[in-house]
Amino acid sequence: EEGSTRAKALLAKSIQENLEIQNNSRVFSIADLRCSVGPNTFSCVQTIMQAVQLKLKNCGPDLEEPEFHVFFNDNVTNDFNTLFKALPPDRQYMAAGVPGSFQGRLFPKASMNFMHSSFALNWLAKVPKEVTQEYSSAWNKGSKSLELAGDGLMVVIMPCRAEGTLPSESTILDVLECLGDSLADMVKEGPVSEALVDSFNMPVYIPTAFEVKEVV
């Protein structure tokens, strides 16, 4: 709960300090990358919209509020039916689903005003080949920069561990100990085999803030 509150505060602060809004914008497009099925994605979208509305208010009374269009993105295996059944009935935005990996192109050029990804990068199963090749467009000016409008903003929230510590020493991984205990109990009780649990792999890497800055 505390981590979620801090993440929302950082998200709102980033919008207030860095987002530029043009006076002639009639539609404000938001993309939530790797949205899953909620309710966290709806909470994030609400935080984004409130921050944008506050930004608009601070820009002056003559600035007309645009219509909001939210694009929920996740892999094609995501349960979008469950996601859309859970959409808040009192939402103040139009919603659309965009299946596909955010590592590639998802939207038309310069079409997104705000793109958001929270706690998704650390779950990649492997490093995308494109980001290891200097000649690739993803090395510097990748697909996300093409999709952002000229005054657009992208915010990526991800967990980091303390400098000088090993990945295995991250306190965030303590949560996974509960999962390990649950799997061990399931083996003892019989629902799953020990071999199946041994084959289970959770591809997560928690970097330091320095490592993230080096990549950026």
CSV table of C-alpha atoms in Angstrom, one decimal:
chain,number,residue,atom,x,y,z
A,1,GLU,CA,0.0,0.0,0.0
A,2,GLU,CA,2.8,2.4,0.9
A,3,GLY,CA,4.7,1.6,-2.3
A,4,SER,CA,1.5,2.2,-4.4
A,5,THR,CA,0.9,5.6,-2.7
A,6,ARG,CA,4.5,6.7,-3.3
A,7,ALA,CA,4.3,5.6,-7.0
A,8,LYS,CA,1.2,7.6,-7.5
A,9,ALA,CA,2.8,10.6,-5.9
A,10,LEU,CA,5.8,10.3,-8.2
A,11,LEU,CA,3.5,9.9,-11.2
A,12,ALA,CA,1.5,13.0,-10.4
A,13,LYS,CA,4.7,15.0,-9.7
A,14,SER,CA,6.2,14.0,-13.0
A,15,ILE,CA,3.1,15.2,-14.8
A,16,GLN,CA,3.0,18.6,-13.0
A,17,GLU,CA,6.7,19.2,-13.6
A,18,ASN,CA,7.3,17.8,-17.1
A,19,LEU,CA,4.1,17.5,-19.1
A,20,GLU,CA,3.5,20.1,-21.7
A,21,ILE,CA,-0.1,20.7,-22.9
A,22,GLN,CA,-1.0,22.5,-26.1
A,23,ASN,CA,-3.9,24.8,-26.2
A,24,ASN,CA,-5.4,23.3,-29.3
A,25,SER,CA,-5.5,19.7,-27.9
A,26,ARG,CA,-9.0,18.3,-28.3
A,27,VAL,CA,-8.1,14.7,-27.4
A,28,PHE,CA,-5.6,13.6,-24.8
A,29,SER,CA,-4.4,10.1,-25.4
A,30,ILE,CA,-3.1,7.9,-22.5
A,31,ALA,CA,-1.5,4.5,-22.8
A,32,ASP,CA,-1.1,2.1,-19.9
A,33,LEU,CA,1.5,-0.5,-21.0
A,34,ARG,CA,1.2,-4.0,-19.5
A,35,CYS,CA,-2.1,-3.1,-17.8
A,36,SER,CA,-3.0,-6.7,-16.7
A,37,VAL,CA,-6.7,-7.0,-15.7
A,38,GLY,CA,-7.1,-4.4,-13.0
A,39,PRO,CA,-7.9,-2.8,-10.6
A,40,ASN,CA,-4.4,-1.3,-10.3
A,41,THR,CA,-4.5,0.0,-13.9
A,42,PHE,CA,-7.8,1.8,-13.3
A,43,SER,CA,-6.3,3.5,-10.2
A,44,CYS,CA,-3.2,4.6,-12.2
A,45,VAL,CA,-5.3,6.0,-15.0
A,46,GLN,CA,-7.4,7.9,-12.4
A,47,THR,CA,-4.2,9.4,-10.9
A,48,ILE,CA,-3.0,10.4,-14.4
A,49,MET,CA,-6.2,12.0,-15.3
A,50,GLN,CA,-6.5,14.0,-12.1
A,51,ALA,CA,-2.9,15.2,-12.5
A,52,VAL,CA,-3.5,16.2,-16.1
A,53,GLN,CA,-6.8,18.0,-15.1
A,54,LEU,CA,-4.9,19.9,-12.3
A,55,LYS,CA,-2.2,20.8,-14.8
A,56,LEU,CA,-4.9,22.2,-17.2
A,57,LYS,CA,-6.4,24.2,-14.4
A,58,ASN,CA,-3.1,25.7,-13.5
A,59,CYS,CA,-2.5,26.7,-17.1
A,60,GLY,CA,-5.4,29.1,-17.0
A,61,PRO,CA,-9.2,29.2,-17.1
A,62,ASP,CA,-9.3,29.7,-20.9
A,63,LEU,CA,-7.8,26.2,-21.6
A,64,GLU,CA,-10.6,23.9,-22.5
A,65,GLU,CA,-10.4,20.4,-21.1
A,66,PRO,CA,-9.9,17.8,-23.9
A,67,GLU,CA,-11.6,14.4,-24.2
A,68,PHE,CA,-9.6,11.6,-22.7
A,69,HIS,CA,-8.9,8.4,-24.6
A,70,VAL,CA,-7.2,5.6,-22.6
A,71,PHE,CA,-5.5,2.6,-24.4
A,72,PHE,CA,-5.0,-0.4,-22.2
A,73,ASN,CA,-2.1,-2.5,-23.5
A,74,ASP,CA,-0.9,-6.0,-22.6
A,75,ASN,CA,0.2,-9.2,-24.3
A,76,VAL,CA,-2.3,-11.0,-26.5
A,77,THR,CA,-2.7,-13.6,-23.7
A,78,ASN,CA,-4.1,-11.0,-21.3
A,79,ASP,CA,-7.7,-11.4,-20.3
A,80,PHE,CA,-9.1,-8.2,-21.8
A,81,ASN,CA,-12.7,-9.5,-21.3
A,82,THR,CA,-12.2,-9.4,-17.6
A,83,LEU,CA,-10.5,-6.0,-17.8
A,84,PHE,CA,-13.3,-4.4,-19.7
A,85,LYS,CA,-16.0,-5.9,-17.5
A,86,ALA,CA,-14.3,-4.2,-14.6
A,87,LEU,CA,-14.1,-0.8,-16.1
A,88,PRO,CA,-15.3,1.9,-13.7
A,89,PRO,CA,-18.9,2.8,-14.6
A,90,ASP,CA,-18.3,6.5,-13.7
A,91,ARG,CA,-15.1,6.8,-15.7
A,92,GLN,CA,-14.5,10.1,-17.6
A,93,TYR,CA,-12.6,8.6,-20.5
A,94,MET,CA,-13.2,6.4,-23.6
A,95,ALA,CA,-11.4,3.0,-23.4
A,96,ALA,CA,-9.8,0.7,-25.9
A,97,GLY,CA,-7.6,-2.4,-25.7
A,98,VAL,CA,-4.3,-2.7,-27.6
A,99,PRO,CA,-2.9,-6.3,-27.5
A,100,GLY,CA,0.8,-6.8,-28.2
A,101,SER,CA,4.2,-6.4,-26.8
A,102,PHE,CA,5.2,-2.9,-25.8
A,103,GLN,CA,8.7,-3.6,-27.1
A,104,GLY,CA,7.4,-3.0,-30.6
A,105,ARG,CA,5.2,-0.4,-32.3
A,106,LEU,CA,1.6,-0.2,-30.9
A,107,PHE,CA,0.4,3.2,-31.9
A,108,PRO,CA,0.6,5.6,-34.9
A,109,LYS,CA,3.4,8.2,-34.9
A,110,ALA,CA,3.1,11.1,-32.5
A,111,SER,CA,-0.3,10.0,-31.3
A,112,MET,CA,0.2,9.5,-27.6
A,113,ASN,CA,0.2,12.4,-25.1
A,114,PHE,CA,1.1,10.3,-22.1
A,115,MET,CA,2.5,6.7,-21.8
A,116,HIS,CA,2.8,4.9,-18.5
A,117,SER,CA,4.3,1.6,-17.5
A,118,SER,CA,4.5,0.5,-13.8
A,119,PHE,CA,6.4,-2.5,-12.5
A,120,ALA,CA,6.5,-4.2,-15.9
A,121,LEU,CA,10.1,-4.0,-17.2
A,122,ASN,CA,11.4,-6.1,-14.3
A,123,TRP,CA,9.3,-9.0,-15.5
A,124,LEU,CA,10.7,-9.4,-19.0
A,125,ALA,CA,11.6,-13.1,-19.7
A,126,LYS,CA,14.7,-12.0,-21.6
A,127,VAL,CA,16.5,-8.9,-22.8
A,128,PRO,CA,14.9,-7.8,-26.1
A,129,LYS,CA,17.4,-8.4,-28.9
A,130,GLU,CA,16.7,-4.9,-30.3
A,131,VAL,CA,18.1,-3.1,-27.3
A,132,THR,CA,21.5,-4.9,-27.5
A,133,GLN,CA,22.1,-3.8,-31.1
A,134,GLU,CA,23.5,-0.3,-31.7
A,135,TYR,CA,22.0,-0.1,-35.2
A,136,SER,CA,18.5,-0.9,-33.9
A,137,SER,CA,16.0,1.9,-33.7
A,138,ALA,CA,15.3,0.8,-30.1
A,139,TRP,CA,18.9,1.6,-29.1
A,140,ASN,CA,18.3,5.3,-29.0
A,141,LYS,CA,15.2,6.6,-30.8
A,142,GLY,CA,13.0,3.6,-30.4
A,143,SER,CA,9.3,2.8,-31.1
A,144,LYS,CA,8.0,4.5,-28.0
A,145,SER,CA,9.6,7.9,-28.9
A,146,LEU,CA,8.0,7.7,-32.3
A,147,GLU,CA,4.6,7.1,-30.8
A,148,LEU,CA,4.8,10.0,-28.4
A,149,ALA,CA,3.5,13.4,-29.5
A,150,GLY,CA,6.0,16.2,-29.6
A,151,ASP,CA,4.8,17.5,-26.2
A,152,GLY,CA,4.2,14.0,-24.9
A,153,LEU,CA,5.6,12.4,-21.8
A,154,MET,CA,6.4,8.8,-20.8
A,155,VAL,CA,6.7,7.7,-17.2
A,156,VAL,CA,8.2,4.3,-16.3
A,157,ILE,CA,8.0,3.1,-12.7
A,158,MET,CA,10.1,0.2,-11.6
A,159,PRO,CA,11.5,-1.2,-8.4
A,160,CYS,CA,15.2,-0.7,-7.6
A,161,ARG,CA,17.5,-2.2,-5.0
A,162,ALA,CA,20.0,-0.3,-2.9
A,163,GLU,CA,23.5,0.4,-4.4
A,164,GLY,CA,26.1,-2.2,-3.4
A,165,THR,CA,23.7,-5.0,-2.9
A,166,LEU,CA,23.2,-8.2,-4.8
A,167,PRO,CA,20.0,-8.8,-6.8
A,168,SER,CA,19.2,-11.7,-4.4
A,169,GLU,CA,19.3,-9.2,-1.5
A,170,SER,CA,16.5,-7.0,-2.7
A,171,THR,CA,13.8,-6.6,-0.1
A,172,ILE,CA,11.2,-6.7,-2.8
A,173,LEU,CA,12.0,-10.4,-3.4
A,174,ASP,CA,11.0,-11.1,0.2
A,175,VAL,CA,7.4,-11.2,-1.1
A,176,LEU,CA,8.3,-14.1,-3.3
A,177,GLU,CA,9.3,-16.1,-0.2
A,178,CYS,CA,5.6,-16.4,0.5
A,179,LEU,CA,5.0,-17.8,-2.9
A,180,GLY,CA,7.9,-20.3,-2.4
A,181,ASP,CA,6.4,-21.5,0.9
A,182,SER,CA,3.0,-21.9,-0.8
A,183,LEU,CA,4.4,-24.0,-3.6
A,184,ALA,CA,6.3,-26.2,-1.0
A,185,ASP,CA,3.0,-26.7,0.9
A,186,MET,CA,1.3,-27.7,-2.4
A,187,VAL,CA,4.0,-30.3,-3.0
A,188,LYS,CA,3.5,-31.8,0.5
A,189,GLU,CA,-0.3,-31.9,0.0
A,190,GLY,CA,-0.1,-33.4,-3.4
A,191,PRO,CA,-1.8,-31.0,-5.9
A,192,VAL,CA,1.5,-30.4,-7.7
A,193,SER,CA,4.7,-32.5,-8.1
A,194,GLU,CA,8.1,-31.5,-6.8
A,195,ALA,CA,9.5,-31.8,-10.4
A,196,LEU,CA,6.9,-29.3,-11.6
A,197,VAL,CA,7.8,-26.8,-8.9
A,198,ASP,CA,11.5,-27.3,-9.6
A,199,SER,CA,10.8,-26.4,-13.2
A,200,PHE,CA,9.1,-23.1,-12.2
A,201,ASN,CA,11.0,-20.0,-13.0
A,202,MET,CA,10.1,-16.4,-12.3
A,203,PRO,CA,12.2,-14.1,-14.6
A,204,VAL,CA,12.6,-11.0,-12.4
A,205,TYR,CA,15.6,-8.7,-12.1
A,206,ILE,CA,15.7,-5.8,-9.7
A,207,PRO,CA,18.4,-3.2,-10.8
A,208,THR,CA,20.0,-0.4,-8.9
A,209,ALA,CA,19.1,3.2,-9.7
A,210,PHE,CA,22.6,3.6,-11.2
A,211,GLU,CA,22.1,0.7,-13.6
A,212,VAL,CA,18.8,2.2,-14.8
A,213,LYS,CA,20.5,5.6,-15.4
A,214,GLU,CA,23.3,3.9,-17.3
A,215,VAL,CA,20.8,2.3,-19.7
A,216,VAL,CA,18.9,5.5,-20.1
